[in-house]
mmCIF file of C-alpha atoms and ligand atoms in Angstrom:
data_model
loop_
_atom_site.group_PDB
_atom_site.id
_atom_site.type_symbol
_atom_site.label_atom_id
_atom_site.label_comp_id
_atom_site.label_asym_id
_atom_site.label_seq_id
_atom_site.Cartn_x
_atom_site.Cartn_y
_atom_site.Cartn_z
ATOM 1 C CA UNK A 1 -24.872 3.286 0.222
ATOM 2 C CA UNK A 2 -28.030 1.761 2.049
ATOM 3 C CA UNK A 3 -27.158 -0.940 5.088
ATOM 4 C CA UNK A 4 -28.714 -4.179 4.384
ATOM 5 C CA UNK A 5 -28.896 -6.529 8.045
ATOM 6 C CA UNK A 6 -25.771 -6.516 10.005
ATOM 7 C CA UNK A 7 -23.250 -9.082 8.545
ATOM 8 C CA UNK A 8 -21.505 -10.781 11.053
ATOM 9 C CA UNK A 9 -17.771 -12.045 10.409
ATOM 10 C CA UNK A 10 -16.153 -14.794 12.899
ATOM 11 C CA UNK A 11 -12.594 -14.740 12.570
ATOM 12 C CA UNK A 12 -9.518 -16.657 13.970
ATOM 13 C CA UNK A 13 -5.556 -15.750 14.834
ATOM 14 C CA UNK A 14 -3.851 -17.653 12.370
ATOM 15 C CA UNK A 15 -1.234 -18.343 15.201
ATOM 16 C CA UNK A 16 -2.483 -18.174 18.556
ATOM 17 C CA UNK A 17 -6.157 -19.204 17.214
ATOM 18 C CA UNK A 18 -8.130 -16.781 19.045
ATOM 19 C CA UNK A 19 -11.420 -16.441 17.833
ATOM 20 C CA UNK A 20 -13.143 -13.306 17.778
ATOM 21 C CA UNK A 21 -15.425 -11.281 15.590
ATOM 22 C CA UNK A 22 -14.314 -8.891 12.959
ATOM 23 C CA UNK A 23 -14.759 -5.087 14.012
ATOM 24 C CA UNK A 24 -13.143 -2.291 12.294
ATOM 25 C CA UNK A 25 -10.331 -1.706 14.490
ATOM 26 C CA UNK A 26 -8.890 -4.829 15.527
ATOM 27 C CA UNK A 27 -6.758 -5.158 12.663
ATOM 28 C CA UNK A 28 -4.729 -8.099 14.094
ATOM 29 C CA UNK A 29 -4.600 -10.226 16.598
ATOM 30 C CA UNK A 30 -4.611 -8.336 19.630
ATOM 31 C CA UNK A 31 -3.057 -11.052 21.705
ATOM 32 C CA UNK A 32 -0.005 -11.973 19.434
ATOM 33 C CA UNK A 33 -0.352 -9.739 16.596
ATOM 34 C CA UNK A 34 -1.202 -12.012 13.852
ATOM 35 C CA UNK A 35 -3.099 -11.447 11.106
ATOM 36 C CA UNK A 36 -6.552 -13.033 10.771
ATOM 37 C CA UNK A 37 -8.289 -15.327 8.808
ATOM 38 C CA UNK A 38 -12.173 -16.189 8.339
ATOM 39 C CA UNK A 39 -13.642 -19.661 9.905
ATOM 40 C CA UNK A 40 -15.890 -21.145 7.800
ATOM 41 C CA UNK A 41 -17.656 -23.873 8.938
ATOM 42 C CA UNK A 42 -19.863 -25.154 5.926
ATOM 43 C CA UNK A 43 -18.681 -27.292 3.024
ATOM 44 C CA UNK A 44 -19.012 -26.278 -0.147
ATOM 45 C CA UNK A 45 -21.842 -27.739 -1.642
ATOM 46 C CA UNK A 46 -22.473 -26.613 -5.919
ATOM 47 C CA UNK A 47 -26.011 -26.496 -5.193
ATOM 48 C CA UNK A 48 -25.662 -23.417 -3.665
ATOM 49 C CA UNK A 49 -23.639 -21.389 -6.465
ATOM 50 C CA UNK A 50 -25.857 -18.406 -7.243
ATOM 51 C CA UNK A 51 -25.372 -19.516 -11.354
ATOM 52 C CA UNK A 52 -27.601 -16.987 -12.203
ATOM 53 C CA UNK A 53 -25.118 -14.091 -11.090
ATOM 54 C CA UNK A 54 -21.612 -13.527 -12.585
ATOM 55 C CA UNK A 55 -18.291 -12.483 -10.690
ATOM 56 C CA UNK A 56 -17.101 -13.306 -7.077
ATOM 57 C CA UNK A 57 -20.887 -13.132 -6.234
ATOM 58 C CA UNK A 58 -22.256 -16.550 -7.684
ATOM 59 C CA UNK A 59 -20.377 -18.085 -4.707
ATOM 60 C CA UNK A 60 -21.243 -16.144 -1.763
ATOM 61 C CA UNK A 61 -22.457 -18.825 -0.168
ATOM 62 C CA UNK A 62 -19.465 -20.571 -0.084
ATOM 63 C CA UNK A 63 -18.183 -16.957 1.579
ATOM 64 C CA UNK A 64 -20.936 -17.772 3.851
ATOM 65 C CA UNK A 65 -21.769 -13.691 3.142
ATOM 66 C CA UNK A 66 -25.745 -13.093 2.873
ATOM 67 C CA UNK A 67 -27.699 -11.079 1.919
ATOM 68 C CA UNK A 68 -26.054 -10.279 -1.471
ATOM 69 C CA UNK A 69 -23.792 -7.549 -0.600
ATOM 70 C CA UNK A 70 -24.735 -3.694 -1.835
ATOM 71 C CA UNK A 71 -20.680 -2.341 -2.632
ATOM 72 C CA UNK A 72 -20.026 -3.885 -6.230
ATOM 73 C CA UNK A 73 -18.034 -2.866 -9.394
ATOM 74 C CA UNK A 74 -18.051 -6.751 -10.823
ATOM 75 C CA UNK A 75 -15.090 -8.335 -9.401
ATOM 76 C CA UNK A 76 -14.351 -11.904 -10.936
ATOM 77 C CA UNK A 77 -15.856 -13.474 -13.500
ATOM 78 C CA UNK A 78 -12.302 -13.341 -15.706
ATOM 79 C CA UNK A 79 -11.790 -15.850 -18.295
ATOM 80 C CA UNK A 80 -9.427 -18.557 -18.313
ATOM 81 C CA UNK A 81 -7.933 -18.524 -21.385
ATOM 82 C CA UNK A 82 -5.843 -21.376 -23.401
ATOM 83 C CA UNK A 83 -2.370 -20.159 -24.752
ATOM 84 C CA UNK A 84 0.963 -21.803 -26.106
ATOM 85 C CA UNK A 85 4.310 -20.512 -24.675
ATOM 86 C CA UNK A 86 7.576 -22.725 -25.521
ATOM 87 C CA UNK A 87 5.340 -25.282 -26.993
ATOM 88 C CA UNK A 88 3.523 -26.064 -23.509
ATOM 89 C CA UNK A 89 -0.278 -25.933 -23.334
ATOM 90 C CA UNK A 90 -1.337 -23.556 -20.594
ATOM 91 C CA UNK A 91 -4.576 -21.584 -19.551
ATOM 92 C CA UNK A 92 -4.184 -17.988 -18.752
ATOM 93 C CA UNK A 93 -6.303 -16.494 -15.795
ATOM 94 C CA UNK A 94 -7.048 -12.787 -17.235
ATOM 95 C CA UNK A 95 -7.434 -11.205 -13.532
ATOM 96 C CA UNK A 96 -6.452 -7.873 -15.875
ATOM 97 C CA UNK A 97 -10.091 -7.505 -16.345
ATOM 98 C CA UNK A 98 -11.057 -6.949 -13.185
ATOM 99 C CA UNK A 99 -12.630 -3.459 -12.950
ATOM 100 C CA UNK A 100 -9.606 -1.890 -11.388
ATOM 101 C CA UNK A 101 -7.097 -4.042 -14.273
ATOM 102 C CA UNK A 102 -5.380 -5.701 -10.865
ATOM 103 C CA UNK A 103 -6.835 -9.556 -9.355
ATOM 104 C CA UNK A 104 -7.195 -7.045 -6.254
ATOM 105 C CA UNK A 105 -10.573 -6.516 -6.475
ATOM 106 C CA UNK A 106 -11.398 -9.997 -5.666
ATOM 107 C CA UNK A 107 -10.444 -9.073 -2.239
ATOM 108 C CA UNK A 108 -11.375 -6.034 -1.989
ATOM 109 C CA UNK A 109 -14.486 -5.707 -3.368
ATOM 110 C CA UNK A 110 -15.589 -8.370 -0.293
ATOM 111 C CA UNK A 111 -13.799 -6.383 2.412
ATOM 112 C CA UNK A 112 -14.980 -3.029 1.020
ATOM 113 C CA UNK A 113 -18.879 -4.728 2.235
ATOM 114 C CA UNK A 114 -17.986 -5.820 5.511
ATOM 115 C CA UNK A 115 -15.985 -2.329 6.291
ATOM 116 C CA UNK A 116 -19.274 -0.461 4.767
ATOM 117 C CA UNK A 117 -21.782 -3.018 7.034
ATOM 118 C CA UNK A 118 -19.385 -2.007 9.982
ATOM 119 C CA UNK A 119 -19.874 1.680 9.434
ATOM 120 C CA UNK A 120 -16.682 2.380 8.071
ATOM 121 C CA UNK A 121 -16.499 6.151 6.131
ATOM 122 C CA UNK A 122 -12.760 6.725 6.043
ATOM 123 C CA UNK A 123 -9.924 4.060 5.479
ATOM 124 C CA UNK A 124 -6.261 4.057 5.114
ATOM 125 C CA UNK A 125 -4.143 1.642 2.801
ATOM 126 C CA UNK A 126 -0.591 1.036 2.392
ATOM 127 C CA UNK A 127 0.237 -0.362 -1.320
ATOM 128 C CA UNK A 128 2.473 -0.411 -4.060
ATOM 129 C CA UNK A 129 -0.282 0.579 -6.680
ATOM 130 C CA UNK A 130 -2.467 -1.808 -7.349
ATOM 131 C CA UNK A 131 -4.507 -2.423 -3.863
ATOM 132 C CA UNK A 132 -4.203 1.258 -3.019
ATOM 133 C CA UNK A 133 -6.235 1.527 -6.829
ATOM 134 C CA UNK A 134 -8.540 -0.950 -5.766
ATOM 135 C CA UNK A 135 -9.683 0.311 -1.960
ATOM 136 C CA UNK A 136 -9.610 3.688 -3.840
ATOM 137 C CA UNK A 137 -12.507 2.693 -6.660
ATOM 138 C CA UNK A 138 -14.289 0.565 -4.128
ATOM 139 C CA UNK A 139 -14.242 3.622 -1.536
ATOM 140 C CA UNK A 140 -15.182 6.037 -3.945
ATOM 141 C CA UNK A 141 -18.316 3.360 -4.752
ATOM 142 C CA UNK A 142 -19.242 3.182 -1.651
ATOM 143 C CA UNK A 143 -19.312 6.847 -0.481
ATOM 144 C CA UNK A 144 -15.715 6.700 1.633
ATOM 145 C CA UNK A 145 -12.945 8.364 1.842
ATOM 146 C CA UNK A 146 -9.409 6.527 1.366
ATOM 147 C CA UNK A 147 -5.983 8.008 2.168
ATOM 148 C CA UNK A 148 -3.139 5.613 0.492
ATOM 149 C CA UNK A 149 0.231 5.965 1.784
ATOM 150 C CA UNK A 150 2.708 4.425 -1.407
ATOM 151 C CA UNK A 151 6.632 4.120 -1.974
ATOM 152 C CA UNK A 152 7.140 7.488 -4.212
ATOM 153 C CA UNK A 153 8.865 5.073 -6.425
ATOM 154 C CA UNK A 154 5.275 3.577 -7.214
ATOM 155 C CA UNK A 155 4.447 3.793 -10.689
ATOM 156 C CA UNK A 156 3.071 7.666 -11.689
ATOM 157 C CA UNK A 157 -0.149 5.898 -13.847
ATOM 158 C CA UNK A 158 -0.899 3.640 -10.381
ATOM 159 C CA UNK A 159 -0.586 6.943 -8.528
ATOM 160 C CA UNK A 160 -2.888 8.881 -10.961
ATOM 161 C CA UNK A 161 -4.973 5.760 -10.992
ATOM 162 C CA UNK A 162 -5.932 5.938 -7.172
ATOM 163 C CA UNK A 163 -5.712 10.118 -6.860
ATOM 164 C CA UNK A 164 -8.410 9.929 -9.985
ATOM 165 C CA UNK A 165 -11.305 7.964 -7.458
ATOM 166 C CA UNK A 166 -10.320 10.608 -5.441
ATOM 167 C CA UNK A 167 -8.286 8.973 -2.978
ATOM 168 C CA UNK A 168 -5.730 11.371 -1.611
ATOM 169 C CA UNK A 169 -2.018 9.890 -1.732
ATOM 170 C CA UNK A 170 0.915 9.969 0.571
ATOM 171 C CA UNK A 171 4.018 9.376 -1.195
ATOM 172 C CA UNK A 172 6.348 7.927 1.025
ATOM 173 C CA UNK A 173 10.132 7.980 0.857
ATOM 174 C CA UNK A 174 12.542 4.760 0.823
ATOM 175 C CA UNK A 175 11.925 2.075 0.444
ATOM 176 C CA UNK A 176 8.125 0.162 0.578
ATOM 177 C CA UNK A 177 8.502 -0.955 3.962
ATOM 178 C CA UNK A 178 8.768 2.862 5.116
ATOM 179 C CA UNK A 179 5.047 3.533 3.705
ATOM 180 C CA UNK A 180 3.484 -0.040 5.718
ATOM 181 C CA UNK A 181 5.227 2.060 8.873
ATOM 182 C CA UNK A 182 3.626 5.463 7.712
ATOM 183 C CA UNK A 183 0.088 3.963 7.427
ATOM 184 C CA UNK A 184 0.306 2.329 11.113
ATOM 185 C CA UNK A 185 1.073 5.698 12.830
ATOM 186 C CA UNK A 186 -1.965 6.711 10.849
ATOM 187 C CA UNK A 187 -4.017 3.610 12.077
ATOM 188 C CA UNK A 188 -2.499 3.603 15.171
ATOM 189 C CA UNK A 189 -3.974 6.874 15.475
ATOM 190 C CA UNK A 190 -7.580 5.793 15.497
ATOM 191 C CA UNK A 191 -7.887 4.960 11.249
ATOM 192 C CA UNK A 192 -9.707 2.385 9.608
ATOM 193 C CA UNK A 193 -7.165 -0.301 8.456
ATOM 194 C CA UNK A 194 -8.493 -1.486 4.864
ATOM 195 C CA UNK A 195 -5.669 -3.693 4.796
ATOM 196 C CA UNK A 196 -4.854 -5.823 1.754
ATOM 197 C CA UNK A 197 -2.034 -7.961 3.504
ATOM 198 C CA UNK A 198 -3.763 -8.437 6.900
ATOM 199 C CA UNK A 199 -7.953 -7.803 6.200
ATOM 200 C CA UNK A 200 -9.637 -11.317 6.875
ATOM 201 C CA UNK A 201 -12.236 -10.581 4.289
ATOM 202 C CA UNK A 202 -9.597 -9.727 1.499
ATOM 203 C CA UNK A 203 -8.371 -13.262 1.697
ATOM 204 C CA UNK A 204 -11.732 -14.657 1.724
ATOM 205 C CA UNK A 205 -12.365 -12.824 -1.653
ATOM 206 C CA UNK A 206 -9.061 -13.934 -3.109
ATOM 207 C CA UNK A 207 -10.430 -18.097 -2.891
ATOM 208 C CA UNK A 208 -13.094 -17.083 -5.559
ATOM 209 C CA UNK A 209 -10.409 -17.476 -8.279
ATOM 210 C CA UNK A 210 -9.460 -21.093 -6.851
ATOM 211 C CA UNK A 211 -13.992 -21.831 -7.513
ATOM 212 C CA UNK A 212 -14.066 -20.485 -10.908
ATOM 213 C CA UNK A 213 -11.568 -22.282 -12.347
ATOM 214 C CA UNK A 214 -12.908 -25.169 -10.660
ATOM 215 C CA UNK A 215 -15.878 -23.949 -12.593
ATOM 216 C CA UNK A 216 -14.138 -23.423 -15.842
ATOM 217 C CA UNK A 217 -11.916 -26.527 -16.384
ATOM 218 C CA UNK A 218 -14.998 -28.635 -15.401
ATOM 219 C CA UNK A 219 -15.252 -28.701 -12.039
ATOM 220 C CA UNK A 220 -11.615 -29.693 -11.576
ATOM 221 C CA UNK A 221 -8.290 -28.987 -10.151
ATOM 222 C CA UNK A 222 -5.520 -28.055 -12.098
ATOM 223 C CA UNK A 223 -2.536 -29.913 -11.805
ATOM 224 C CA UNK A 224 -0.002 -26.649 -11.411
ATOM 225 C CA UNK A 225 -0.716 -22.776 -10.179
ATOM 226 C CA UNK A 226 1.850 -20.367 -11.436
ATOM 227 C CA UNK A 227 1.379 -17.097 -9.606
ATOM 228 C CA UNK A 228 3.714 -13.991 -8.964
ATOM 229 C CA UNK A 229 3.960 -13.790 -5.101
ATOM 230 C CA UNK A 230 3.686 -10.311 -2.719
ATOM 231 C CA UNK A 231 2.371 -10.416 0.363
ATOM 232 C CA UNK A 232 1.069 -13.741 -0.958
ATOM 233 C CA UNK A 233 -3.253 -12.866 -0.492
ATOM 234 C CA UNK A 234 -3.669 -14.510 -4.023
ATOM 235 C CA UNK A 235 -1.806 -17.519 -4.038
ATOM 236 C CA UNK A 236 -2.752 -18.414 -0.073
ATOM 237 C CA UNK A 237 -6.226 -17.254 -1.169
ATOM 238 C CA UNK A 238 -6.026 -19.893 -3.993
ATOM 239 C CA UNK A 239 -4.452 -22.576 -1.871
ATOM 240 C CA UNK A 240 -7.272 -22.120 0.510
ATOM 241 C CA UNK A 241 -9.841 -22.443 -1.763
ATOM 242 C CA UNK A 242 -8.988 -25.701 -3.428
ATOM 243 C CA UNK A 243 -8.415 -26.530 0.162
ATOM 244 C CA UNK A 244 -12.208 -26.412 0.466
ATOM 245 C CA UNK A 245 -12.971 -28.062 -2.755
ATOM 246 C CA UNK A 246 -10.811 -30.800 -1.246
ATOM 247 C CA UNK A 247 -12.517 -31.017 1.971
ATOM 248 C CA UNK A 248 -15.875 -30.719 0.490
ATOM 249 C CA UNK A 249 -14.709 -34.054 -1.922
ATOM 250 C CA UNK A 250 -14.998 -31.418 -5.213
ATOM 251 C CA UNK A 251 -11.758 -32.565 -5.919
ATOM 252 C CA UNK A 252 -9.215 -35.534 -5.638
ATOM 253 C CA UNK A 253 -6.061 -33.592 -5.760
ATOM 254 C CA UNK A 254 -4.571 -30.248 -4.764
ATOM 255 C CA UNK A 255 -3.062 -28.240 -7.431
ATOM 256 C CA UNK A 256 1.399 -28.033 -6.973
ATOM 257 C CA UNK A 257 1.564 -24.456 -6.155
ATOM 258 C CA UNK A 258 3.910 -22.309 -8.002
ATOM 259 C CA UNK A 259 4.974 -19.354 -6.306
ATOM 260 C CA UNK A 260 7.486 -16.851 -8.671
ATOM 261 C CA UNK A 261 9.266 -13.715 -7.250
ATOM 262 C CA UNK A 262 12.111 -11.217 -8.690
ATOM 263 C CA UNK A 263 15.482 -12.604 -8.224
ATOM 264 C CA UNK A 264 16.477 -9.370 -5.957
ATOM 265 C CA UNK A 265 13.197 -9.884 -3.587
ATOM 266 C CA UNK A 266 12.465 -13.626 -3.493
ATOM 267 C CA UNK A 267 11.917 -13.800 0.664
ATOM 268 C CA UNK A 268 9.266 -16.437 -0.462
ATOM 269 C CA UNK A 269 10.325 -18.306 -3.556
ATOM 270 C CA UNK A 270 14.100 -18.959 -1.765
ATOM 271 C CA UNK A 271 13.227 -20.282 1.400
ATOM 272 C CA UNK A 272 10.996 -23.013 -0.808
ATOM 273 C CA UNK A 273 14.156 -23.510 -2.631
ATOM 274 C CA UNK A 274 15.919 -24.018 0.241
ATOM 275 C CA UNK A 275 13.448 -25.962 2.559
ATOM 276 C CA UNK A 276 13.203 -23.410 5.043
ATOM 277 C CA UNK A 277 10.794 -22.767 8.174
ATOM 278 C CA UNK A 278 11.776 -19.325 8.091
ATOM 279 C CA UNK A 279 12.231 -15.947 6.095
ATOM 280 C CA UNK A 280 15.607 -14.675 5.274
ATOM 281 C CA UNK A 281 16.071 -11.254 5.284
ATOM 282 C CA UNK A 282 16.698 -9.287 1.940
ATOM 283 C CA UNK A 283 17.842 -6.362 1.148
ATOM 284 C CA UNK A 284 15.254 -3.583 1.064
ATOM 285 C CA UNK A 285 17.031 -1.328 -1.167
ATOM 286 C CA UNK A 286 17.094 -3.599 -4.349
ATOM 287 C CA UNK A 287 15.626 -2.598 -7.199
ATOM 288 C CA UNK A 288 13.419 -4.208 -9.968
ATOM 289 C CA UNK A 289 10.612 -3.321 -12.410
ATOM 290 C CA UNK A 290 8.605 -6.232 -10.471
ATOM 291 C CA UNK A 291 7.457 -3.468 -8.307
ATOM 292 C CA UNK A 292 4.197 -5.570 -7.075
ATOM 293 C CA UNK A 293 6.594 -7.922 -5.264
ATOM 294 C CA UNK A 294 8.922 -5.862 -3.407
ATOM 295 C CA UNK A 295 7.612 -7.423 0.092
ATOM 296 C CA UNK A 296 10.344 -7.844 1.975
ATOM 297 C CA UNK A 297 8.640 -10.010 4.968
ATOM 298 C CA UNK A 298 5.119 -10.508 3.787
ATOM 299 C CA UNK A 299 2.362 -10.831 6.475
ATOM 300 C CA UNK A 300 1.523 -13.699 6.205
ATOM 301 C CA UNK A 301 4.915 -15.536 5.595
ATOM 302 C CA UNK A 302 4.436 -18.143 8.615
ATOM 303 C CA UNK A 303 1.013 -19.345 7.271
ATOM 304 C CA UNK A 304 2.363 -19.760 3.464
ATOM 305 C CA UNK A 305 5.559 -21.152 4.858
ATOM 306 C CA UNK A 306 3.654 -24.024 7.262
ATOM 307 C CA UNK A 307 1.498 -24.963 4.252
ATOM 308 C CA UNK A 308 4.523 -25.714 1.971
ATOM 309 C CA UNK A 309 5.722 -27.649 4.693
ATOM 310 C CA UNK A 310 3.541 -29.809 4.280
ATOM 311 C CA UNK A 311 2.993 -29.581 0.644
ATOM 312 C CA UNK A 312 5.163 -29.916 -2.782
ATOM 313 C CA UNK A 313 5.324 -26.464 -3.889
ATOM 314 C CA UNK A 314 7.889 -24.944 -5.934
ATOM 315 C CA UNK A 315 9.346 -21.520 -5.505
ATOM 316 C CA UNK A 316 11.180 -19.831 -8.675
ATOM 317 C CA UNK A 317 13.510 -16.704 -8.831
ATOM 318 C CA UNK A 318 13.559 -14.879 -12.042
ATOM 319 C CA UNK A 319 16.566 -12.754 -12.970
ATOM 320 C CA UNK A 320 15.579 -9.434 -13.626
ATOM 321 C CA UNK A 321 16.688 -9.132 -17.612
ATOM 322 C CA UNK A 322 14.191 -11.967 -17.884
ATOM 323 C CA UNK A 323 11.070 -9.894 -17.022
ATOM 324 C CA UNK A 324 10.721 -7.477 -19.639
ATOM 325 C CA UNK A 325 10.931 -9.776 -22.523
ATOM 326 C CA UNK A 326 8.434 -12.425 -21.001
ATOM 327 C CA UNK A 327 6.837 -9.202 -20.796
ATOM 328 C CA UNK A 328 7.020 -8.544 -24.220
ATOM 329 C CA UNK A 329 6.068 -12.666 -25.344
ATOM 330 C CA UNK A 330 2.736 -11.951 -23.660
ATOM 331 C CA UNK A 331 1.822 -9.103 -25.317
ATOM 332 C CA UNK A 332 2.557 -10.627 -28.762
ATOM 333 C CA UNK A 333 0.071 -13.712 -27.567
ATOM 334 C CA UNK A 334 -2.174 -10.668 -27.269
ATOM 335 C CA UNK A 335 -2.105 -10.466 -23.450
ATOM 336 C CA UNK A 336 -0.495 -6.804 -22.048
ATOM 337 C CA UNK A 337 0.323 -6.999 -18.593
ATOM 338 C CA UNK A 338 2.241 -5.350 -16.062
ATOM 339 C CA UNK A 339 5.936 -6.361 -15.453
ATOM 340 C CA UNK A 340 5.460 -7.739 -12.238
ATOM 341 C CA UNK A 341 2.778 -10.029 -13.688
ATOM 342 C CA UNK A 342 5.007 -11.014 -16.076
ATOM 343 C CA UNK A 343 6.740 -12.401 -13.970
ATOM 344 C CA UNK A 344 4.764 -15.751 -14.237
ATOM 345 C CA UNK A 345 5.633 -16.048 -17.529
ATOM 346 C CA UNK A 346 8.941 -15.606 -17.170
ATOM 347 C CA UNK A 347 9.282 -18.516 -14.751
ATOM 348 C CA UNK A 348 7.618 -21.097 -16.930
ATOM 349 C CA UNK A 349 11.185 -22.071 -18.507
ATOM 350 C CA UNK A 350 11.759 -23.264 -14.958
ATOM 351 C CA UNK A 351 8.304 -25.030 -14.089
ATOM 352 C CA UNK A 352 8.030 -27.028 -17.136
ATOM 353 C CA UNK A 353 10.414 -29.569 -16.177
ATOM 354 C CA UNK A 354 8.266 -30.477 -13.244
ATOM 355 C CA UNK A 355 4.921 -30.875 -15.448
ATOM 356 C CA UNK A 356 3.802 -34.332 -16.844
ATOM 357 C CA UNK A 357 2.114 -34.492 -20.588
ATOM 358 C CA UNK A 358 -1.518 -33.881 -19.759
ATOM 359 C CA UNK A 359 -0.718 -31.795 -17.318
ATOM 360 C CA UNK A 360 -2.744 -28.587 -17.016
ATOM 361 C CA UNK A 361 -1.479 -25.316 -15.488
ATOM 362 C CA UNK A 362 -2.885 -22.020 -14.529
ATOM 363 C CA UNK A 363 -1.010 -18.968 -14.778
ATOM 364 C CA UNK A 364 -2.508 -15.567 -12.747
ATOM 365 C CA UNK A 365 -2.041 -12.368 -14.874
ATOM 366 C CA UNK A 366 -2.723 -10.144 -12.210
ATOM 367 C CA UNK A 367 -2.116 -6.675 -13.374
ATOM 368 C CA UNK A 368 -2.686 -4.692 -16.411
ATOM 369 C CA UNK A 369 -0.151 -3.555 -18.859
ATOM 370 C CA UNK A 370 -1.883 -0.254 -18.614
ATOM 371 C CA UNK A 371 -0.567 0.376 -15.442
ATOM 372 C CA UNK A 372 2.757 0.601 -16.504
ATOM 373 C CA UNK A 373 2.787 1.450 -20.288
ATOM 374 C CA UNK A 374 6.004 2.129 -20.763
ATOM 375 C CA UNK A 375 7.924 -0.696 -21.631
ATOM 376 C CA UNK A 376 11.622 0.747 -21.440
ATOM 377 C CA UNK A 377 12.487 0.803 -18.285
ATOM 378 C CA UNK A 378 14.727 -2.499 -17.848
ATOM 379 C CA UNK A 379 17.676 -0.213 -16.178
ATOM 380 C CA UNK A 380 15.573 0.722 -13.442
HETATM 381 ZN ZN1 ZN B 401 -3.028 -14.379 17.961
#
């Protein structure tokens, strides 16, 4: 791919606040070791939404990213879609159609341009599936190579997924946390992290879904945000967004954020149950089909867990014999998605009783049913 200008990226410590400027291989803080986040210092003004362009794109402004990148495969741009499930009006955000069938492009398809601007031509991943799929389409786009180290217990289509971009893959033993160790003797080694959990970038691309359904409901807020929760890029990334509708006085209110993990690997969803300042730990053998989830202290766990502080979010649990059938209620609404995506769907039972007639609520589908086609696999 051909360099356009230099794109510069200021970034902060989201604990110790250091600022500094993103490089390739200062994957953290290098003071305190937390992750970074982008400052942006312009509000968000609608004037400057590139209307004319579809995807994450139209609002790279508002990323404060110019010139128009080169690396694209069309993130964004997914349509919100109105359904009915127990007799509750709700829209459906179809991040399925993303080109890699995961809301992981978002992200990546901004990180993949500043790693290309920086002179990146070989980057490692850890991933469960579905962001090791994504670096490996936007890597094979942009003329890289990408080595993604993933739990051997990933799911064989994700794993054929990323080794057909012709990523290579390292199937790790044990569980996921072993694989996030195997990929930081790699980067410790001198690779280039292209880190969905930690990249500053990633995160940035992730508030694009918070702007188009801004966009789509009429340049409003919804009132709830029902989202399966990982290592948590989307729904922070979402949070942050609406953040700077707020700021920017796009919006009155900020939507109640809904945050639903497996009942077996909830580090998240149970310490907003139980008004906690801290993760628990859990135990990283458990099982469930909800593979996307299985995050046993996501990265950015202090961050979300500040924010809800401060905020009314709601955390939900959903027993694992619930997943497969919510799985199967989607489908039959005509939406196939992954299990750990279903997952959202699952939990609505729970968020309804919070909701208010009127009320309007968007639920992420974040992963394709194609991933994991096989539906019967509820004794795993
Ligand atoms: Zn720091």
């Amino acid at each position: 791919m051909p360099k356009t200008k230099n794109l510069v990226m200021p970034i902060v410590c989201s604990e110790c606040r250091q600022q500094a400027e993103l490089d390739l291989h200062t994957w953290c803080c290098d003071l305190c070791g937390a992750p970074w986040e982008p400052v942006l210092t312009q509000g968000l003004e609608p004037s400057t939404i590139h209307s004319q362009t579809a995807g994450i794109w139209r609002y790279c402004d508002w990323m404060e990213i110019n010139p128009l990148p080169l690396v694209s495969l069309g993130a964004g741009g997914t349509p919100l879609l109105p359904a009915t499930y127990d007799g509750h009006g709700v829209w459906l955000k179809a991040e399925v159609q993303n080109p890699t069938g995961s809301f992981k492009d978002r992200g990546t398809e901004v990180m993949i341009n500043m790693l290309n601007q920086l002179g990146a031509r070989q980057v490692v991943e850890d991933s469960s599936g579905n962001a090791g799929a994504s670096l490996a389409a936007y890597a094979a786009r942009a003329g890289m190579m990408a080595e993604i180290y993933a739990p051997e217990t990933a799911s064989p289509t994700k794993l054929a997924q990323i080794e057909m971009y012709g990523a290579s893959v390292k199937r790790i033993p044990g569980p996921r946390e072993n694989a996030s160790s195997a990929v930081r003797e790699a980067v410790n080694a001198g690779a280039v992290f292209a880190s969905h959990a930690f990249h500053p970038a990633y995160l940035l691309g992730q508030q694009t879904a918070a702007w188009e359904v801004w966009e789509q409901l009429g340049r409003k807020a919804p009132d709830f945000w029902v989202t399966p929760v990982g290592q948590g890029g989307h729904f922070l990334g979402i949070w942050m967004g609406f953040q700077r509708l707020y700021e920017s006085g796009l919006i009155e209110k900020m939507p109640q954020m809904v945050a639903v993990q497996a009942a077996g690997m909830a580090p998240i969803a149970l310490a907003f149950q139980q008004h906690s300042a801290t993760i628990t730990d859990v135990d990283l053998n458990v099982k469930t089909i909800a593979e996307g989830v299985v995050v046993a202290k996501p990265v950015r766990w202090k961050k979300i867990l500040s924010e809800f502080q401060q905020n009314n979010w709601i955390g939900i649990t959903v027993p694992e014999e619930d997943i497969l059938p919510a799985r199967q209620r989607l489908a039959r609404l005509g939406f196939f998605v992954e299990p750990t995506s279903a997952l959202a769907a699952a939990a609505l039972p729970w968020v309804f009783p919070f909701t208010k007639p009127g009320d309007i609520m968007v639920v992420s589908l974040t992963g394709s049913g194609l991933k994991v086609p096989i539906p019967a696999t509820s004794s795993n």
